XYZ file of C-alpha atoms in Angstrom:
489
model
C -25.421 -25.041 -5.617
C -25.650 -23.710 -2.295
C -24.388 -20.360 -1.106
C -22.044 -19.623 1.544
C -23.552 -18.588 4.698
C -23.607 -20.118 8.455
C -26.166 -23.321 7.875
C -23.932 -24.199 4.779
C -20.653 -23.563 6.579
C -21.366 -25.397 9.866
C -17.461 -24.881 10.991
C -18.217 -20.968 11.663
C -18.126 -19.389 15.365
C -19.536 -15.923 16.419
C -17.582 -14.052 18.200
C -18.266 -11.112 20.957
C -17.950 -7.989 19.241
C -14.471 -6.284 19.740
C -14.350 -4.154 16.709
C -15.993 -1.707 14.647
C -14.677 -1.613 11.023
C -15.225 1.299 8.301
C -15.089 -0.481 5.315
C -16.138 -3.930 3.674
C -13.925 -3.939 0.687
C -11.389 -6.281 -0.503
C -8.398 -4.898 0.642
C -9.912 -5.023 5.043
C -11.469 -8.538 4.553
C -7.876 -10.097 2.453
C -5.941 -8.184 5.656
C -7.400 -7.055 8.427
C -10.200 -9.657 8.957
C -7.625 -12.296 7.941
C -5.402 -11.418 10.281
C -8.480 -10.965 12.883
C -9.720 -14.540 11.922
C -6.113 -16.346 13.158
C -6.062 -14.091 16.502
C -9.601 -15.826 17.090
C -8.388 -19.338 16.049
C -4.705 -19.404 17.527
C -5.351 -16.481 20.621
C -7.477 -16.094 22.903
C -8.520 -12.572 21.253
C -12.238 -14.264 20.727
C -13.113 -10.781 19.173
C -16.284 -9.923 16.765
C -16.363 -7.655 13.882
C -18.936 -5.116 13.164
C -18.650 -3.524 9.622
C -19.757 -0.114 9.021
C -20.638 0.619 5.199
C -18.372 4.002 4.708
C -20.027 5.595 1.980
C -23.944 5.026 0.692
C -23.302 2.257 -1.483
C -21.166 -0.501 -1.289
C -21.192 -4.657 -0.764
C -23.148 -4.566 3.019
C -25.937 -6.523 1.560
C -24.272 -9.272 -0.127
C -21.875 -9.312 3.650
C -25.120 -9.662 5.248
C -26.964 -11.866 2.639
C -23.432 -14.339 3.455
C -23.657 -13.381 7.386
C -20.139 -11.993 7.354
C -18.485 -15.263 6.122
C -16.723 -15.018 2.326
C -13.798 -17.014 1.073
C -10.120 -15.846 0.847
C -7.454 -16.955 -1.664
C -3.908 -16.414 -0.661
C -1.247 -17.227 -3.738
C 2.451 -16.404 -3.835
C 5.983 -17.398 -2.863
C 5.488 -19.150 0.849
C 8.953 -20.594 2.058
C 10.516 -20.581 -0.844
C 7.537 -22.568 -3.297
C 4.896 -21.454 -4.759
C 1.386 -21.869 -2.426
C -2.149 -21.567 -3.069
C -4.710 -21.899 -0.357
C -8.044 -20.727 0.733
C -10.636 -20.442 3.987
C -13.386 -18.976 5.264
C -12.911 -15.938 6.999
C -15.781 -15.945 9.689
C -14.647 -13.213 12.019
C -17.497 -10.287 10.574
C -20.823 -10.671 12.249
C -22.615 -8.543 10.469
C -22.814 -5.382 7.926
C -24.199 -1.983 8.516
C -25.321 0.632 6.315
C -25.362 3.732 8.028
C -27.262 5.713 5.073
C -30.032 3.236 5.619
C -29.783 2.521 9.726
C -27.630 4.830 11.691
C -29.524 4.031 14.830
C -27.879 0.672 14.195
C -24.792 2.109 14.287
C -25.113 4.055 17.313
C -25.868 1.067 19.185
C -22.333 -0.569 18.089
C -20.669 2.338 20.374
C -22.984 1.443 23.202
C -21.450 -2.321 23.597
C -18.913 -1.915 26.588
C -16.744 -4.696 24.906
C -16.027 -2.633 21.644
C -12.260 -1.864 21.792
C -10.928 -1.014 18.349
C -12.149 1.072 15.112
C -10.480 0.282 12.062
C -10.896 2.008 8.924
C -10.058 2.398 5.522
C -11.903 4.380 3.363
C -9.586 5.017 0.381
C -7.243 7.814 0.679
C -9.946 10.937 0.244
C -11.650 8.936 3.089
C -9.584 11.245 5.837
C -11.158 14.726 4.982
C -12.869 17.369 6.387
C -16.090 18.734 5.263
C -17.035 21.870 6.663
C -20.951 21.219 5.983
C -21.112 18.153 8.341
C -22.925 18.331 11.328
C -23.614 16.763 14.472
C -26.989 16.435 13.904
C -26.315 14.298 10.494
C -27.655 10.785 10.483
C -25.205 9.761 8.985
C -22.653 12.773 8.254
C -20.464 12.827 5.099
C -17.232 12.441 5.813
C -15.632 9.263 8.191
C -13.847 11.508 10.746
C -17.441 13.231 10.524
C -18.773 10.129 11.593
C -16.246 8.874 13.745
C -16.497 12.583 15.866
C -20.351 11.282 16.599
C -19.717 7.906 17.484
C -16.676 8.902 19.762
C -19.264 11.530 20.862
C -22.220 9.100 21.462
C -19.542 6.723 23.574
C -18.939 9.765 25.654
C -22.184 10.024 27.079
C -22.942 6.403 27.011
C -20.530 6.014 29.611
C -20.472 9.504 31.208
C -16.670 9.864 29.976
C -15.104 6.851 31.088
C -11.673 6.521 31.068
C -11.253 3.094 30.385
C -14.072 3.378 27.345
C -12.302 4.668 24.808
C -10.825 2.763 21.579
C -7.605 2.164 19.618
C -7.903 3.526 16.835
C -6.146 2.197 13.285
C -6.428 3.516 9.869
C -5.433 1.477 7.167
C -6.248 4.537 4.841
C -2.826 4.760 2.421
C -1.599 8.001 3.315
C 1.444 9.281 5.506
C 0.803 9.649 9.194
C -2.763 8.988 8.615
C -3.380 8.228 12.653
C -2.162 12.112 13.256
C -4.402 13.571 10.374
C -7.194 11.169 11.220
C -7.191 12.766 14.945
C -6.791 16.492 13.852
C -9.645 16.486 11.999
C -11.683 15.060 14.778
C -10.023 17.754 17.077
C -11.549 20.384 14.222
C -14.908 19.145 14.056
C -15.188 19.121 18.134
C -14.380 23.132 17.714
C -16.843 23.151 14.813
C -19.619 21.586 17.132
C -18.840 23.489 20.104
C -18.593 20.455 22.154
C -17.574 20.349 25.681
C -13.960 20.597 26.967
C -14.128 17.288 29.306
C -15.102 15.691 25.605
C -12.247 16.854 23.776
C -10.124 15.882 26.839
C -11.254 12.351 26.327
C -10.384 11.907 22.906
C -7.101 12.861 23.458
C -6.371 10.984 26.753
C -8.445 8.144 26.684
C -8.247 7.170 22.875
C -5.456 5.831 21.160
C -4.655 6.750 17.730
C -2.347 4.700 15.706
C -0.282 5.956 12.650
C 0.198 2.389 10.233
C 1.472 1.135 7.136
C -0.174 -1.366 5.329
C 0.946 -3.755 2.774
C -0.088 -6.806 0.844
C -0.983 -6.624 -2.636
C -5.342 -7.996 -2.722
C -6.140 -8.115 -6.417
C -9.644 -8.516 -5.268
C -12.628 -10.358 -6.999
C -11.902 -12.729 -9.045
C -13.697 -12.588 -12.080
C -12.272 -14.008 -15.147
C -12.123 -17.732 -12.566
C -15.307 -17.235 -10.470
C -17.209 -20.677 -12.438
C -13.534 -22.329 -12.002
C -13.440 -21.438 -8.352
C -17.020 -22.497 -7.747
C -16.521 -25.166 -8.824
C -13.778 -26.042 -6.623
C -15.636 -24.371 -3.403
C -18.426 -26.554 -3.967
C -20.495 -23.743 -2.951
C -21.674 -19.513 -4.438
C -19.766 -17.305 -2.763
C -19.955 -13.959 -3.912
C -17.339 -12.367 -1.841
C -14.661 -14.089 -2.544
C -11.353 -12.115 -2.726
C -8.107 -12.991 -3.998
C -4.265 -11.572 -2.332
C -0.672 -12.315 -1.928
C 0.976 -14.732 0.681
C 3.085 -11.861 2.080
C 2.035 -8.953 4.359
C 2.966 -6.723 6.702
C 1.752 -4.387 9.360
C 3.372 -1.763 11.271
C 1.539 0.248 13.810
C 2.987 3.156 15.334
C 1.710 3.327 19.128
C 2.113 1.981 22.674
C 3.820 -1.549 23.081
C 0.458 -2.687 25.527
C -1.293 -2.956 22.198
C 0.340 -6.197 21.294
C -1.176 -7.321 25.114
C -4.783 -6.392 23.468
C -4.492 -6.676 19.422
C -2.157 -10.089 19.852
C -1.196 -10.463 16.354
C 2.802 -11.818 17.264
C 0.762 -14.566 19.477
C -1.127 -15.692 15.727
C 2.691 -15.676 13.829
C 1.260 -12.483 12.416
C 4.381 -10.243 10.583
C 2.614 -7.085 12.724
C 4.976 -4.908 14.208
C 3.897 -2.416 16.916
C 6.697 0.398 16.942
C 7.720 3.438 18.408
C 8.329 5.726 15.682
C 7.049 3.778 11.721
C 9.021 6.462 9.586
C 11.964 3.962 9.010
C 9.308 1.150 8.145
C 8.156 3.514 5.814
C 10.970 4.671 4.149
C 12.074 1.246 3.369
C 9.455 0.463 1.938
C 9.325 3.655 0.108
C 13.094 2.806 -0.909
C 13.199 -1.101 -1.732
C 9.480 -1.906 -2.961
C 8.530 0.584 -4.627
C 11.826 2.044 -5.397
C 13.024 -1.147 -6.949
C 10.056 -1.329 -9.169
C 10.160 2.188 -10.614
C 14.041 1.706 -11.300
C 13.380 -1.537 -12.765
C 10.712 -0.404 -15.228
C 12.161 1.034 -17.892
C 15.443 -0.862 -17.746
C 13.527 -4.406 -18.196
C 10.553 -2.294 -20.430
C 13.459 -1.313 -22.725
C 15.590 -4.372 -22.928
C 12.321 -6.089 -23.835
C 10.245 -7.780 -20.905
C 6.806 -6.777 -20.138
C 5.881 -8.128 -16.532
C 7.388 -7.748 -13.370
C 7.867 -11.694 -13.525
C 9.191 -11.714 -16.397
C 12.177 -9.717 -15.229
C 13.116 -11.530 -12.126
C 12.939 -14.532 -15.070
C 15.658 -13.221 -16.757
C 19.397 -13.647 -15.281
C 20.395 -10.488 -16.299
C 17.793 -8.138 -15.103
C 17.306 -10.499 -12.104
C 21.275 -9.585 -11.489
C 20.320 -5.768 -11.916
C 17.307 -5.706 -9.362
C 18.961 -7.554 -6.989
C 22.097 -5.896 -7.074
C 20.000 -2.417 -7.477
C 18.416 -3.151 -3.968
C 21.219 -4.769 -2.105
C 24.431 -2.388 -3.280
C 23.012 0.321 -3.791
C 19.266 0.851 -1.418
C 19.827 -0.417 1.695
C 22.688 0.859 2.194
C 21.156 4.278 2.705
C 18.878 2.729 5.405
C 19.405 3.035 8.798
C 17.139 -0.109 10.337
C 19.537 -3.209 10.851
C 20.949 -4.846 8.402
C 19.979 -8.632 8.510
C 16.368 -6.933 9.225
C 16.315 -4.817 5.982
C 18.177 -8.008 4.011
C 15.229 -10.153 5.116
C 12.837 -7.640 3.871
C 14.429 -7.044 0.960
C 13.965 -10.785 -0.069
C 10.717 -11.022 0.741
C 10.281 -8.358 -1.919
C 12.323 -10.550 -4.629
C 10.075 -13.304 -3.556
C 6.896 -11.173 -4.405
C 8.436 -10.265 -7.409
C 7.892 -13.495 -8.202
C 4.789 -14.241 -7.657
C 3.682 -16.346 -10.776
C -0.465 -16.249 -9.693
C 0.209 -12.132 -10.257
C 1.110 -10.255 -13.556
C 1.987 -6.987 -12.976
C 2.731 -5.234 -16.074
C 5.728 -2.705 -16.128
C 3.987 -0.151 -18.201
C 1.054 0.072 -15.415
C 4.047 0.839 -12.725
C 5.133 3.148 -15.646
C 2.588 5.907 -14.914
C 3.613 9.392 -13.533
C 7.158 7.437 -13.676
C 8.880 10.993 -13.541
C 7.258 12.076 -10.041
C 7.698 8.304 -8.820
C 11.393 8.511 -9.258
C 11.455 11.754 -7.488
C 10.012 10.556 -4.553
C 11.138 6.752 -4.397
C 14.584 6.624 -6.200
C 15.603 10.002 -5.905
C 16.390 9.878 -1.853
C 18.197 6.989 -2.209
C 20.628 9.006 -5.162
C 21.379 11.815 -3.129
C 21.938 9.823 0.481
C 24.009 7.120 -1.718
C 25.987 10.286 -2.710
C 25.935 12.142 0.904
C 27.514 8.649 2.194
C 30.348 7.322 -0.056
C 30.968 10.234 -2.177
C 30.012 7.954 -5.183
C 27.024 7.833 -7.440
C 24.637 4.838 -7.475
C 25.777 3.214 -11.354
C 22.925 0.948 -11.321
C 20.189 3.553 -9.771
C 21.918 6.098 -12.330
C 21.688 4.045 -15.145
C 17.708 3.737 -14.483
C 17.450 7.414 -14.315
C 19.029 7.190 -18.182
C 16.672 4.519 -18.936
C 13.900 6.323 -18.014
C 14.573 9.461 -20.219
C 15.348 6.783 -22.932
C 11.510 5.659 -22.162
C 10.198 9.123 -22.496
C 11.481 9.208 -26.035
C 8.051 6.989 -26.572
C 9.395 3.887 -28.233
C 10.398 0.565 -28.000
C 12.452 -0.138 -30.959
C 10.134 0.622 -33.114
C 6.720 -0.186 -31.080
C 5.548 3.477 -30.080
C 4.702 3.091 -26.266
C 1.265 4.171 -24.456
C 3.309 6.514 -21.507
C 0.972 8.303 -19.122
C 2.345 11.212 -17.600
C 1.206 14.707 -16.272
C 1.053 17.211 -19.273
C 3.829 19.339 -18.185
C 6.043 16.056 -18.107
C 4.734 14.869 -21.606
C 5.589 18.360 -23.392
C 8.857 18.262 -22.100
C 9.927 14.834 -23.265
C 8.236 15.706 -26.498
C 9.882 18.787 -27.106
C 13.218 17.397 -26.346
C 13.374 14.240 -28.728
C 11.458 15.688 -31.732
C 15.249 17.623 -32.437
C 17.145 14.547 -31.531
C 19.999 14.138 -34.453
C 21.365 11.196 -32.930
C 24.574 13.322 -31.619
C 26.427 12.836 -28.126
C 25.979 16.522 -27.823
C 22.039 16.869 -28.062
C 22.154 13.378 -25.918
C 23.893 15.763 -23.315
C 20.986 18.631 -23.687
C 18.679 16.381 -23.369
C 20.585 15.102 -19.889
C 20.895 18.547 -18.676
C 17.480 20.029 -19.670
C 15.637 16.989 -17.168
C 18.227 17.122 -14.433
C 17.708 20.639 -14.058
C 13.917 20.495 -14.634
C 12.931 21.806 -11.232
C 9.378 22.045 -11.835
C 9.563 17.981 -10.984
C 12.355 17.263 -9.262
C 12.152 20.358 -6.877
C 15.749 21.050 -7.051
C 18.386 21.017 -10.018
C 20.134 17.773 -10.304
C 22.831 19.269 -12.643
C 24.178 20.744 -9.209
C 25.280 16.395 -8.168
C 28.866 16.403 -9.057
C 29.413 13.944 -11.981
C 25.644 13.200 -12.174
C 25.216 14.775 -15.403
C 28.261 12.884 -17.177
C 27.199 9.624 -15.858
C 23.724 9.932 -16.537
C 24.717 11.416 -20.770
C 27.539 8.663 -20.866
C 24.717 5.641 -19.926
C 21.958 7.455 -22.293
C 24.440 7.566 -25.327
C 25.385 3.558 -24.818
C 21.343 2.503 -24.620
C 20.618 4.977 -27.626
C 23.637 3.825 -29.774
C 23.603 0.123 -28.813
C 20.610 -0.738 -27.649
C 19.512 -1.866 -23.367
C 20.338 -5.681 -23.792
C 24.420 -3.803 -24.548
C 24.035 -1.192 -22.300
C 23.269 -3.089 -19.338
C 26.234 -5.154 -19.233
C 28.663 -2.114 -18.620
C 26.356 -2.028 -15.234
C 25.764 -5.602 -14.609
C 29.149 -6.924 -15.233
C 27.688 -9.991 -16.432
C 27.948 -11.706 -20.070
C 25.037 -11.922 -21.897
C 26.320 -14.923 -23.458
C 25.769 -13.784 -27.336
């Protein structure tokens, strides 16, 4: 069997080179070059991709042994059913390994039509390290890296105005435009490089703060022979993610003139200001699925799927996100409704298990910073508590008592965290009273929750009075009193 490259895919186009990309992994080529690859067939973008190998080993070869092109698998909830489909992504020319040929990449920088760097290098990617130099071929670090090429550019075009680049990190960390350009700014003092220099990063480059988001599980490996099969050709690239996706980008409106992902039905929005973008997903993604965890865990699912499966904890997520989340969100309603379903629809992805007890991890310091918000502005609003985000936070001390019944469970926690729980339930006598301890100990537990949560008027009953109806009668009991729905049995 053949293997995939541009004499066995005859349908493939090269495009003039428009951007420079740091990074060849799964997560750029099932987003970024996806997204790339309908601006080329459904714009006029007609842009090229040059991919810069971020650290000294990585996949360049096998890009280059394919000549950019790999196959992507999209699966998930698509209006309303359940889709699977694939193509060839053919918008990568061609791979660079700057450990091996940084000449090469010089030369991208030289191209006049180069417009945009994208990057993500994993979230240590955006460091500074005090050792790199100018000199380097390559340096360490990507801003390192980025510093010379922005430098090279500079003097290829004796500080053109109209030369520079928008900039977009994909990297998974808050306001990673900002941090990306102050540590450029740093390494420009640390080379003593020239003030009209420094002037032209900030004035004629563009760089972008922006949230990513579509879940890429990557290579698929346990249905590689199955999927060869059904290529018809080897394709050792090939990288597997969800239907839905979304990216916001924090800068200018001309971008969408340049970058026209609305043109390709793209869900790309360029914005003003992200934070609210952020914080809802913050608040109904990953909120919901921390407050669901150890309310389905407990009442005896195992996978995300499982629980949107089940009418009862279906009723509690939905009603978790729609009563109780968004209304502490101040985007427009019908916008965060739509978004919110979207995120019931991933949910529900049946090509994807995700297992509760992986979203389990660090679950204390996830609550703090996903659920806990949404508690106190729920609070600061209507003068009520949350029940159903309340009755999570009793779940979840329920979890940290370590068992399921009578299945011990595998929690994962920082050691602090662990001790605490531990030292808490190994007096438990079963009374309302150490119930309430227990209650009080964690809410006031500052050390993780930065504050004390005993201070929330009526948080502390509410929080004993669910814990003492899940220890006493079990979740599948419990959860009714929050639900309002008969269990039927």
């Amino acid at each position: 069997m053949e293997k995939l490259n541009r004499n066995t895919w005859k349908e493939s186009k090269k495009y003039p080179v428009k951007v420079l990309q740091f990074g060849e992994g799964n997560f750029l080529r099932a987003f970024v070059n996806w997204q790339i690859d309908k601006m080329n067939k459904e714009t006029d973008f007609n842009g090229g991709v040059v991919v810069a190998q971020p650290i000294e080993f990585g996949l360049i070869d096998k890009l280059n042994e394919q000549e950019g092109l790999y196959t992507l698998f999209l699966q998930g909830i698509k209006n309303e059913e359940a889709v699977r489909e694939h193509s060839v992504i053919d918008c990568i020319n061609y791979g660079i390994n700057p450990y091996a040929n940084y000449d090469q990449l010089l030369e991208v920088t030289e191209n006049p039509e180069l417009r945009f760097i994208i990057s993500n290098t994993t979230e240590a990617g955006i460091t500074f390290e005090e050792n790199d130099r100018l000199s380097d071929s390559p340096q360490k670090s990507f801003p390192g890296k980025l510093t010379a090429l922005l430098y090279h550019r500079f003097n290829t075009f004796a500080g053109a105005e109209d030369k520079g680049f928008v900039i977009l990190p994909c990297e998974l960390i808050d306001r990673n435009g900002e941090k990306l350009k102050e540590i450029v700014l740093k390494y420009i003092e640390l080379w003593n490089l020239e003030l009209g220099f420094k002037e032209w990063v900030l004035q004629s480059n563009t760089f972008c703060c922006t949230l990513v988001d579509r879940i890429v599980t990557g290579y698929p490996r346990d249905t590689i022979d199955e999927i060869t099969t059904e290529l018809g050709y080897k394709d050792e690239l090939v990288v597997v993610g969800e239907q839905f996706h979304l990216w916001v980008i924090e800068g200018p409106q001309w971008i969408s003139d340049e970058f026209p992902t609305n043109q390709a039905g793209l869900n790309v929005k360029v914005v003003n200001d992200m934070t609210p973008y952020r914080t809802r997903k913050v608040r109904i993604l990953n909120g919901a699925h921390t407050a669901m965890t150890p309310v389905c865990y407990l009442y005896g699912l195992d996978t995300v799927g499982d629980s949107m499966k089940d009418e009862v904890t279906r009723d509690f997520i939905e009603r978790l996100i729609f009563d109780e989340i968004i209304p502490t969100l101040d985007l427009p309603e019908e916008e965060l409704k739509s978004f919110a379903s979207a995120v019931l629809e991933r949910f529900m992805n049946p090509y994807v298990n995700h297992y509760l007890l992986s979203i389990a991890l660090n679950s204390m310091s996830k609550f703090k910073t996903r659920d806990l918000p949404t508690l106190i502005e729920y609070h600061g609003r209507t003068g009520e508590l949350p029940r159903r985000l309340v009755f999570s936070l009793s779940a979840l001390i329920a979890l940290y008592k370590g068992k399921r019944d009578s299945e011990e469970i595998n929690l994962q926690d920082d050691d602090h965290v662990m001790e605490l729980y531990s030292s808490l339930w190994k007096d438990y006598d079963g009374s309302e009273d150490r119930i309430r301890e227990i209650v009080t100990t964690v809410l006031a537990y500052e050390k993780n929750w930065e504050l004390d949560l005993t201070i929330i008027p009526g948080l502390t009953d509410m929080v004993t009075e669910f814990l003492v109806k899940i220890e006493r009668s079990g979740m599948k009991v419990a959860i009714k009193d929050v639900t309002k729905i008969s269990l039927g049995n």
